[in-house]
């Protein structure tokens, strides 16, 4: 077995890599919360007794499915015991060994007033998920994003164990709620400690604020930067550059894009509610743009959500210009399309970060139910909605929100961006600053660069997996990896 203990055991390359990451990660962010340990046992102690590590994992949307699948892969790679999964997820999680209790689309909803028609469905699925988790008898329960469903699930599951006076599995939540965006957001963190034992944070400074409010937290880095590693085998760029370079030439050839055509990527969202709201706006925007760009072609990125796929497939029959549909799930194909695109128009979300990772200039759009928009205006305390703008506190990426998210305004913003080389360059330069902030650890990246940790990709999923495996074992030596 590969080990991190020194002395009698011979250390090979993988052992050294895990040891280096373990030491540095422990120094960076692991904290002790005695109240959590009193009710939840260390996962590896339980796994040692049972001969396997049981993880119940829940994701409720496409981005969460991707994040969770990478974490599952890292847990399998780093755990000294076989890992068995159960829970709720999508296609990517299924590829890592999860048999979902029900389709992820059943809980893939967003908004406030938009949720009202689905409350009964959500309640039923919540009960099913709690029952499935209790039956699985997990050592670790891990929810990813989708805080509305995730926090209700964790709270009810913790209450069930407390009612039966049984030791609870350890509860992790991956992707902290955006407390920094809302008035009174920090105060609400204190209540989470009752049913969340550890937060895995993806943005800088989140973990520190959580700990100040009594909630154990670790900054693991933003999962989107792992796209670089998926593409690394196809290009010669360094992973440390944090730039995802696709092949625009391959994309144009494969899809027979005519020479001289103007290609624009459209990313209408991952949930059916936002796609049904945003895609018609994008269609009308394209109708206006084709007056300026007569050889316009659009690439629509379709999320891996059956409801979204069906809606877009029907909608493009009346699309105003030639269109290429890109199915979700393929990192290579997605970044090839970005590389072939002159600019992109996207719904607010992870897509803006992906486009920055590709260095593809973009415009961000967002509309919601009128009452949801009113609530956001009243409760939000930040000026911007796209994460690059929030992190840099500057309007680097043009945003069209709420009533300003009209076809006319979007067409104007897209045309201006396409004709303004200065604005495009500003986005590209800003991307470098953004991804420096989103790296898991500057210290680890520095040591990798100096060669003191050889061939180790310090990915967010690896840091997250080690945080899970290390929980409750600060003073013990852990042997990671497979025989």
Short mmCIF file of N, CA and C in Angstrom, two decimals, residues 20-150:
data_model
loop_
_atom_site.label_atom_id
_atom_site.label_comp_id
_atom_site.label_asym_id
_atom_site.label_seq_id
_atom_site.Cartn_x
_atom_site.Cartn_y
_atom_site.Cartn_z
N UNK A 20 3.21 15.64 0.59
CA UNK A 20 3.41 17.08 0.46
C UNK A 20 2.11 17.84 0.49
N UNK A 21 1.12 17.34 -0.23
CA UNK A 21 -0.18 18.00 -0.25
C UNK A 21 -0.82 17.96 1.12
N UNK A 22 -0.69 16.80 1.80
CA UNK A 22 -1.29 16.66 3.12
C UNK A 22 -0.71 17.66 4.11
N UNK A 23 0.63 17.77 4.14
CA UNK A 23 1.28 18.68 5.08
C UNK A 23 0.88 20.13 4.81
N UNK A 24 0.96 20.53 3.55
CA UNK A 24 0.68 21.92 3.22
C UNK A 24 -0.79 22.26 3.44
N UNK A 25 -1.66 21.31 3.06
CA UNK A 25 -3.09 21.56 3.23
C UNK A 25 -3.47 21.65 4.71
N UNK A 26 -2.82 20.82 5.53
CA UNK A 26 -3.11 20.87 6.96
C UNK A 26 -2.70 22.22 7.53
N UNK A 27 -1.55 22.73 7.12
CA UNK A 27 -1.09 24.03 7.61
C UNK A 27 -2.01 25.14 7.16
N UNK A 28 -2.59 24.96 5.96
CA UNK A 28 -3.40 26.04 5.38
C UNK A 28 -4.71 26.23 6.10
N UNK A 29 -5.47 25.12 6.34
CA UNK A 29 -6.85 25.41 6.68
C UNK A 29 -7.58 24.44 7.60
N UNK A 30 -7.02 23.32 7.98
CA UNK A 30 -7.79 22.41 8.80
C UNK A 30 -7.92 22.96 10.21
N UNK A 31 -9.14 22.99 10.70
CA UNK A 31 -9.38 23.49 12.05
C UNK A 31 -10.14 22.44 12.84
N UNK A 32 -10.05 22.56 14.14
CA UNK A 32 -10.73 21.61 15.02
C UNK A 32 -11.99 22.23 15.57
N UNK A 33 -13.07 21.50 15.48
CA UNK A 33 -14.34 21.95 16.04
C UNK A 33 -14.85 20.84 16.94
N UNK A 34 -14.66 21.00 18.24
CA UNK A 34 -14.93 19.92 19.17
C UNK A 34 -16.39 19.51 19.18
N UNK A 35 -17.29 20.47 18.96
CA UNK A 35 -18.71 20.14 18.99
C UNK A 35 -19.08 19.19 17.86
N UNK A 36 -18.41 19.33 16.70
CA UNK A 36 -18.67 18.43 15.59
C UNK A 36 -18.14 17.04 15.91
N UNK A 37 -16.94 16.94 16.48
CA UNK A 37 -16.34 15.64 16.73
C UNK A 37 -17.13 14.86 17.77
N UNK A 38 -17.80 15.56 18.66
CA UNK A 38 -18.53 14.87 19.71
C UNK A 38 -19.72 14.10 19.16
N UNK A 39 -20.22 14.51 18.00
CA UNK A 39 -21.41 13.85 17.49
C UNK A 39 -21.12 13.08 16.20
N UNK A 40 -19.95 13.30 15.59
CA UNK A 40 -19.63 12.62 14.35
C UNK A 40 -18.23 12.04 14.44
N UNK A 41 -18.11 10.75 14.10
CA UNK A 41 -16.83 10.08 14.21
C UNK A 41 -15.98 10.31 12.97
N UNK A 42 -14.68 10.13 13.12
CA UNK A 42 -13.77 10.29 11.99
C UNK A 42 -14.11 9.25 10.93
N UNK A 43 -14.31 9.67 9.67
CA UNK A 43 -14.71 8.74 8.62
C UNK A 43 -13.76 7.56 8.44
N UNK A 44 -12.44 7.80 8.48
CA UNK A 44 -11.51 6.71 8.26
C UNK A 44 -11.48 5.72 9.43
N UNK A 45 -11.79 6.17 10.63
CA UNK A 45 -11.89 5.24 11.74
C UNK A 45 -13.05 4.27 11.52
N UNK A 46 -14.16 4.80 11.04
CA UNK A 46 -15.32 3.95 10.75
C UNK A 46 -15.04 3.05 9.56
N UNK A 47 -14.36 3.59 8.54
CA UNK A 47 -14.04 2.80 7.35
C UNK A 47 -13.10 1.65 7.71
N UNK A 48 -12.14 1.90 8.61
CA UNK A 48 -11.21 0.84 9.03
C UNK A 48 -11.97 -0.31 9.68
N UNK A 49 -12.98 0.01 10.43
CA UNK A 49 -13.77 -1.02 11.10
C UNK A 49 -14.61 -1.81 10.12
N UNK A 50 -15.18 -1.12 9.11
CA UNK A 50 -16.11 -1.76 8.17
C UNK A 50 -15.43 -2.28 6.91
N UNK A 51 -14.16 -1.92 6.69
CA UNK A 51 -13.47 -2.39 5.50
C UNK A 51 -13.80 -1.64 4.23
N UNK A 52 -14.54 -0.55 4.34
CA UNK A 52 -14.89 0.28 3.20
C UNK A 52 -15.31 1.66 3.70
N UNK A 53 -15.19 2.66 2.83
CA UNK A 53 -15.66 4.01 3.15
C UNK A 53 -16.96 4.24 2.39
N UNK A 54 -18.04 4.47 3.12
CA UNK A 54 -19.35 4.69 2.49
C UNK A 54 -19.66 6.18 2.46
N UNK A 55 -19.90 6.69 1.26
CA UNK A 55 -20.15 8.12 1.05
C UNK A 55 -21.50 8.30 0.39
N UNK A 56 -22.38 9.01 1.05
CA UNK A 56 -23.67 9.38 0.46
C UNK A 56 -23.52 10.80 -0.07
N UNK A 57 -23.67 10.96 -1.38
CA UNK A 57 -23.35 12.24 -2.03
C UNK A 57 -24.55 12.73 -2.85
N UNK A 58 -24.82 14.02 -2.77
CA UNK A 58 -26.00 14.60 -3.42
C UNK A 58 -25.61 15.85 -4.20
N UNK A 59 -25.96 15.88 -5.48
CA UNK A 59 -25.83 17.08 -6.31
C UNK A 59 -27.16 17.30 -7.02
N UNK A 60 -27.55 18.56 -7.17
CA UNK A 60 -28.86 18.85 -7.72
C UNK A 60 -28.84 19.63 -9.01
N UNK A 61 -27.66 19.83 -9.60
CA UNK A 61 -27.60 20.58 -10.85
C UNK A 61 -26.36 20.16 -11.63
N UNK A 62 -26.28 20.60 -12.88
CA UNK A 62 -25.23 20.14 -13.78
C UNK A 62 -23.84 20.49 -13.25
N UNK A 63 -23.64 21.72 -12.81
CA UNK A 63 -22.32 22.10 -12.30
C UNK A 63 -21.96 21.29 -11.06
N UNK A 64 -22.94 21.02 -10.21
CA UNK A 64 -22.69 20.20 -9.03
C UNK A 64 -22.35 18.76 -9.39
N UNK A 65 -22.96 18.26 -10.44
CA UNK A 65 -22.65 16.91 -10.92
C UNK A 65 -21.19 16.81 -11.33
N UNK A 66 -20.69 17.84 -12.01
CA UNK A 66 -19.29 17.86 -12.43
C UNK A 66 -18.35 17.95 -11.23
N UNK A 67 -18.66 18.85 -10.31
CA UNK A 67 -17.82 19.01 -9.11
C UNK A 67 -17.79 17.71 -8.31
N UNK A 68 -18.97 17.11 -8.10
CA UNK A 68 -19.06 15.90 -7.30
C UNK A 68 -18.33 14.73 -7.95
N UNK A 69 -18.41 14.63 -9.28
CA UNK A 69 -17.75 13.51 -9.96
C UNK A 69 -16.23 13.58 -9.78
N UNK A 70 -15.69 14.78 -9.83
CA UNK A 70 -14.24 14.92 -9.64
C UNK A 70 -13.84 14.61 -8.21
N UNK A 71 -14.67 15.00 -7.26
CA UNK A 71 -14.39 14.67 -5.87
C UNK A 71 -14.47 13.16 -5.65
N UNK A 72 -15.45 12.52 -6.27
CA UNK A 72 -15.56 11.07 -6.16
C UNK A 72 -14.30 10.37 -6.69
N UNK A 73 -13.81 10.85 -7.82
CA UNK A 73 -12.59 10.27 -8.40
C UNK A 73 -11.40 10.46 -7.46
N UNK A 74 -11.29 11.64 -6.84
CA UNK A 74 -10.18 11.91 -5.92
C UNK A 74 -10.30 11.06 -4.66
N UNK A 75 -11.51 10.88 -4.16
CA UNK A 75 -11.69 10.03 -2.97
C UNK A 75 -11.28 8.60 -3.27
N UNK A 76 -11.67 8.08 -4.43
CA UNK A 76 -11.28 6.72 -4.80
C UNK A 76 -9.77 6.59 -4.94
N UNK A 77 -9.15 7.65 -5.45
CA UNK A 77 -7.71 7.62 -5.67
C UNK A 77 -6.90 7.71 -4.37
N UNK A 78 -7.41 8.48 -3.41
CA UNK A 78 -6.65 8.79 -2.20
C UNK A 78 -7.05 7.96 -0.98
N UNK A 79 -8.23 7.39 -0.98
CA UNK A 79 -8.67 6.65 0.20
C UNK A 79 -7.89 5.34 0.35
N UNK A 80 -7.46 5.02 1.57
CA UNK A 80 -6.79 3.74 1.80
C UNK A 80 -7.75 2.56 1.82
N UNK A 81 -9.05 2.85 1.74
CA UNK A 81 -10.07 1.80 1.74
C UNK A 81 -10.92 1.93 0.48
N UNK A 82 -11.53 0.84 0.04
CA UNK A 82 -12.48 0.95 -1.08
C UNK A 82 -13.60 1.93 -0.72
N UNK A 83 -14.06 2.68 -1.71
CA UNK A 83 -15.10 3.67 -1.48
C UNK A 83 -16.37 3.24 -2.20
N UNK A 84 -17.48 3.25 -1.49
CA UNK A 84 -18.79 2.92 -2.08
C UNK A 84 -19.69 4.13 -1.97
N UNK A 85 -20.36 4.46 -3.09
CA UNK A 85 -21.18 5.66 -3.15
C UNK A 85 -22.66 5.32 -3.27
N UNK A 86 -23.47 6.20 -2.73
CA UNK A 86 -24.91 6.20 -2.97
C UNK A 86 -25.34 7.66 -2.94
N UNK A 87 -26.56 7.94 -3.44
CA UNK A 87 -27.04 9.32 -3.40
C UNK A 87 -27.79 9.73 -4.63
N UNK A 88 -27.67 11.02 -4.98
CA UNK A 88 -28.39 11.61 -6.10
C UNK A 88 -27.42 12.39 -6.95
N UNK A 89 -27.44 12.17 -8.26
CA UNK A 89 -26.54 12.89 -9.14
C UNK A 89 -26.88 12.68 -10.59
N UNK A 90 -25.98 13.17 -11.45
CA UNK A 90 -26.20 13.11 -12.88
C UNK A 90 -25.26 12.15 -13.58
N UNK A 91 -25.08 12.38 -14.88
CA UNK A 91 -24.32 11.45 -15.71
C UNK A 91 -22.86 11.31 -15.29
N UNK A 92 -22.23 12.43 -14.95
CA UNK A 92 -20.81 12.37 -14.59
C UNK A 92 -20.60 11.61 -13.29
N UNK A 93 -21.50 11.79 -12.33
CA UNK A 93 -21.39 11.04 -11.09
C UNK A 93 -21.65 9.55 -11.33
N UNK A 94 -22.55 9.26 -12.26
CA UNK A 94 -22.82 7.86 -12.60
C UNK A 94 -21.57 7.19 -13.16
N UNK A 95 -20.80 7.96 -13.95
CA UNK A 95 -19.58 7.40 -14.53
C UNK A 95 -18.53 7.09 -13.47
N UNK A 96 -18.67 7.67 -12.28
CA UNK A 96 -17.74 7.40 -11.18
C UNK A 96 -18.28 6.35 -10.21
N UNK A 97 -19.41 5.75 -10.55
CA UNK A 97 -19.90 4.64 -9.74
C UNK A 97 -21.17 4.90 -8.96
N UNK A 98 -21.82 6.04 -9.15
CA UNK A 98 -23.06 6.33 -8.42
C UNK A 98 -24.28 5.82 -9.18
N UNK A 99 -25.14 5.11 -8.49
CA UNK A 99 -26.45 4.77 -9.01
C UNK A 99 -27.45 5.70 -8.33
N UNK A 100 -27.87 6.73 -9.06
CA UNK A 100 -28.70 7.78 -8.46
C UNK A 100 -30.05 7.23 -8.00
N UNK A 101 -30.48 7.69 -6.83
CA UNK A 101 -31.77 7.25 -6.29
C UNK A 101 -32.93 7.68 -7.17
N UNK A 102 -32.77 8.79 -7.88
CA UNK A 102 -33.77 9.28 -8.84
C UNK A 102 -33.07 10.28 -9.74
N UNK A 103 -33.67 10.66 -10.87
CA UNK A 103 -33.01 11.60 -11.78
C UNK A 103 -32.71 12.93 -11.09
N UNK A 104 -31.52 13.43 -11.31
CA UNK A 104 -31.12 14.70 -10.71
C UNK A 104 -32.06 15.84 -11.12
N UNK A 105 -32.63 15.75 -12.31
CA UNK A 105 -33.53 16.81 -12.80
C UNK A 105 -34.74 17.02 -11.89
N UNK A 106 -35.07 15.99 -11.08
CA UNK A 106 -36.23 16.09 -10.20
C UNK A 106 -36.05 17.15 -9.11
N UNK A 107 -34.80 17.54 -8.84
CA UNK A 107 -34.56 18.56 -7.81
C UNK A 107 -33.78 19.74 -8.38
N UNK A 108 -33.67 19.81 -9.70
CA UNK A 108 -32.88 20.86 -10.34
C UNK A 108 -33.73 22.09 -10.60
N UNK A 109 -34.04 22.83 -9.55
CA UNK A 109 -34.85 24.03 -9.65
C UNK A 109 -34.12 25.21 -9.03
N UNK A 110 -34.51 26.40 -9.41
CA UNK A 110 -33.86 27.59 -8.88
C UNK A 110 -34.88 28.69 -8.71
N UNK A 111 -34.44 29.76 -8.01
CA UNK A 111 -35.30 30.92 -7.84
C UNK A 111 -36.02 30.90 -6.51
N UNK A 112 -36.99 31.77 -6.36
CA UNK A 112 -37.79 31.88 -5.14
C UNK A 112 -39.24 31.59 -5.48
N UNK A 113 -39.87 32.51 -6.16
CA UNK A 113 -41.26 32.29 -6.57
C UNK A 113 -41.35 31.21 -7.66
N UNK A 114 -40.25 31.03 -8.41
CA UNK A 114 -40.24 30.01 -9.45
C UNK A 114 -40.38 28.60 -8.87
N UNK A 115 -40.08 28.43 -7.57
CA UNK A 115 -40.13 27.12 -6.95
C UNK A 115 -41.54 26.68 -6.57
N UNK A 116 -42.46 27.61 -6.48
CA UNK A 116 -43.79 27.30 -5.95
C UNK A 116 -44.47 26.12 -6.64
N UNK A 117 -44.43 26.00 -7.96
CA UNK A 117 -45.12 24.85 -8.59
C UNK A 117 -44.46 23.51 -8.28
N UNK A 118 -43.24 23.53 -7.76
CA UNK A 118 -42.49 22.29 -7.57
C UNK A 118 -42.33 21.92 -6.09
N UNK A 119 -42.99 22.63 -5.20
CA UNK A 119 -42.76 22.41 -3.77
C UNK A 119 -43.13 20.99 -3.35
N UNK A 120 -44.22 20.46 -3.88
CA UNK A 120 -44.63 19.11 -3.49
C UNK A 120 -43.59 18.08 -3.97
N UNK A 121 -43.13 18.23 -5.21
CA UNK A 121 -42.11 17.32 -5.75
C UNK A 121 -40.85 17.38 -4.91
N UNK A 122 -40.42 18.60 -4.57
CA UNK A 122 -39.21 18.76 -3.77
C UNK A 122 -39.37 18.10 -2.40
N UNK A 123 -40.54 18.26 -1.80
CA UNK A 123 -40.79 17.66 -0.48
C UNK A 123 -40.72 16.14 -0.55
N UNK A 124 -41.31 15.56 -1.59
CA UNK A 124 -41.29 14.10 -1.76
C UNK A 124 -39.86 13.61 -1.96
N UNK A 125 -39.11 14.29 -2.82
CA UNK A 125 -37.74 13.87 -3.10
C UNK A 125 -36.83 14.07 -1.88
N UNK A 126 -37.12 15.07 -1.10
CA UNK A 126 -36.36 15.30 0.13
C UNK A 126 -36.54 14.13 1.09
N UNK A 127 -37.78 13.68 1.25
CA UNK A 127 -38.05 12.54 2.12
C UNK A 127 -37.38 11.28 1.59
N UNK A 128 -37.45 11.07 0.28
CA UNK A 128 -36.81 9.90 -0.33
C UNK A 128 -35.30 9.91 -0.08
N UNK A 129 -34.71 11.09 -0.18
CA UNK A 129 -33.26 11.19 -0.03
C UNK A 129 -32.83 10.91 1.40
N UNK A 130 -33.58 11.43 2.36
CA UNK A 130 -33.28 11.15 3.78
C UNK A 130 -33.39 9.66 4.06
N UNK A 131 -34.46 9.03 3.55
CA UNK A 131 -34.64 7.60 3.76
C UNK A 131 -33.50 6.79 3.13
N UNK A 132 -33.11 7.18 1.92
CA UNK A 132 -32.04 6.46 1.23
C UNK A 132 -30.72 6.59 1.97
N UNK A 133 -30.45 7.78 2.51
CA UNK A 133 -29.21 8.00 3.25
C UNK A 133 -29.18 7.17 4.53
N UNK A 134 -30.28 7.17 5.26
CA UNK A 134 -30.33 6.41 6.51
C UNK A 134 -30.16 4.92 6.25
N UNK A 135 -30.75 4.44 5.18
CA UNK A 135 -30.65 3.02 4.83
C UNK A 135 -29.23 2.64 4.42
N UNK A 136 -28.52 3.56 3.78
CA UNK A 136 -27.16 3.30 3.30
C UNK A 136 -26.17 3.24 4.45
N UNK A 137 -26.49 3.87 5.57
CA UNK A 137 -25.61 3.91 6.75
C UNK A 137 -24.22 4.44 6.39
N UNK A 138 -24.14 5.70 5.94
CA UNK A 138 -22.86 6.24 5.44
C UNK A 138 -21.92 6.65 6.56
N UNK A 139 -20.64 6.71 6.23
CA UNK A 139 -19.65 7.31 7.12
C UNK A 139 -19.55 8.81 6.84
N UNK A 140 -19.80 9.19 5.60
CA UNK A 140 -19.72 10.59 5.16
C UNK A 140 -20.97 10.92 4.36
N UNK A 141 -21.54 12.08 4.65
CA UNK A 141 -22.63 12.63 3.82
C UNK A 141 -22.11 13.92 3.21
N UNK A 142 -22.20 14.01 1.90
CA UNK A 142 -21.60 15.14 1.20
C UNK A 142 -22.59 15.72 0.21
N UNK A 143 -22.96 16.98 0.41
CA UNK A 143 -23.84 17.66 -0.53
C UNK A 143 -23.03 18.69 -1.31
N UNK A 144 -23.44 18.92 -2.54
CA UNK A 144 -22.71 19.82 -3.43
C UNK A 144 -23.65 20.91 -3.93
N UNK A 145 -23.34 22.16 -3.54
CA UNK A 145 -24.11 23.32 -3.98
C UNK A 145 -25.60 23.12 -3.71
N UNK A 146 -26.49 23.69 -4.55
CA UNK A 146 -27.95 23.52 -4.39
C UNK A 146 -28.36 23.64 -2.94
N UNK A 147 -28.01 24.77 -2.34
CA UNK A 147 -28.13 24.91 -0.89
C UNK A 147 -29.56 24.74 -0.39
N UNK A 148 -30.56 25.13 -1.17
CA UNK A 148 -31.94 25.00 -0.72
C UNK A 148 -32.30 23.56 -0.39
N UNK A 149 -32.02 22.67 -1.31
CA UNK A 149 -32.30 21.25 -1.08
C UNK A 149 -31.27 20.66 -0.12
N UNK A 150 -30.00 20.98 -0.33
CA UNK A 150 -28.93 20.36 0.44
C UNK A 150 -29.07 20.62 1.93
#
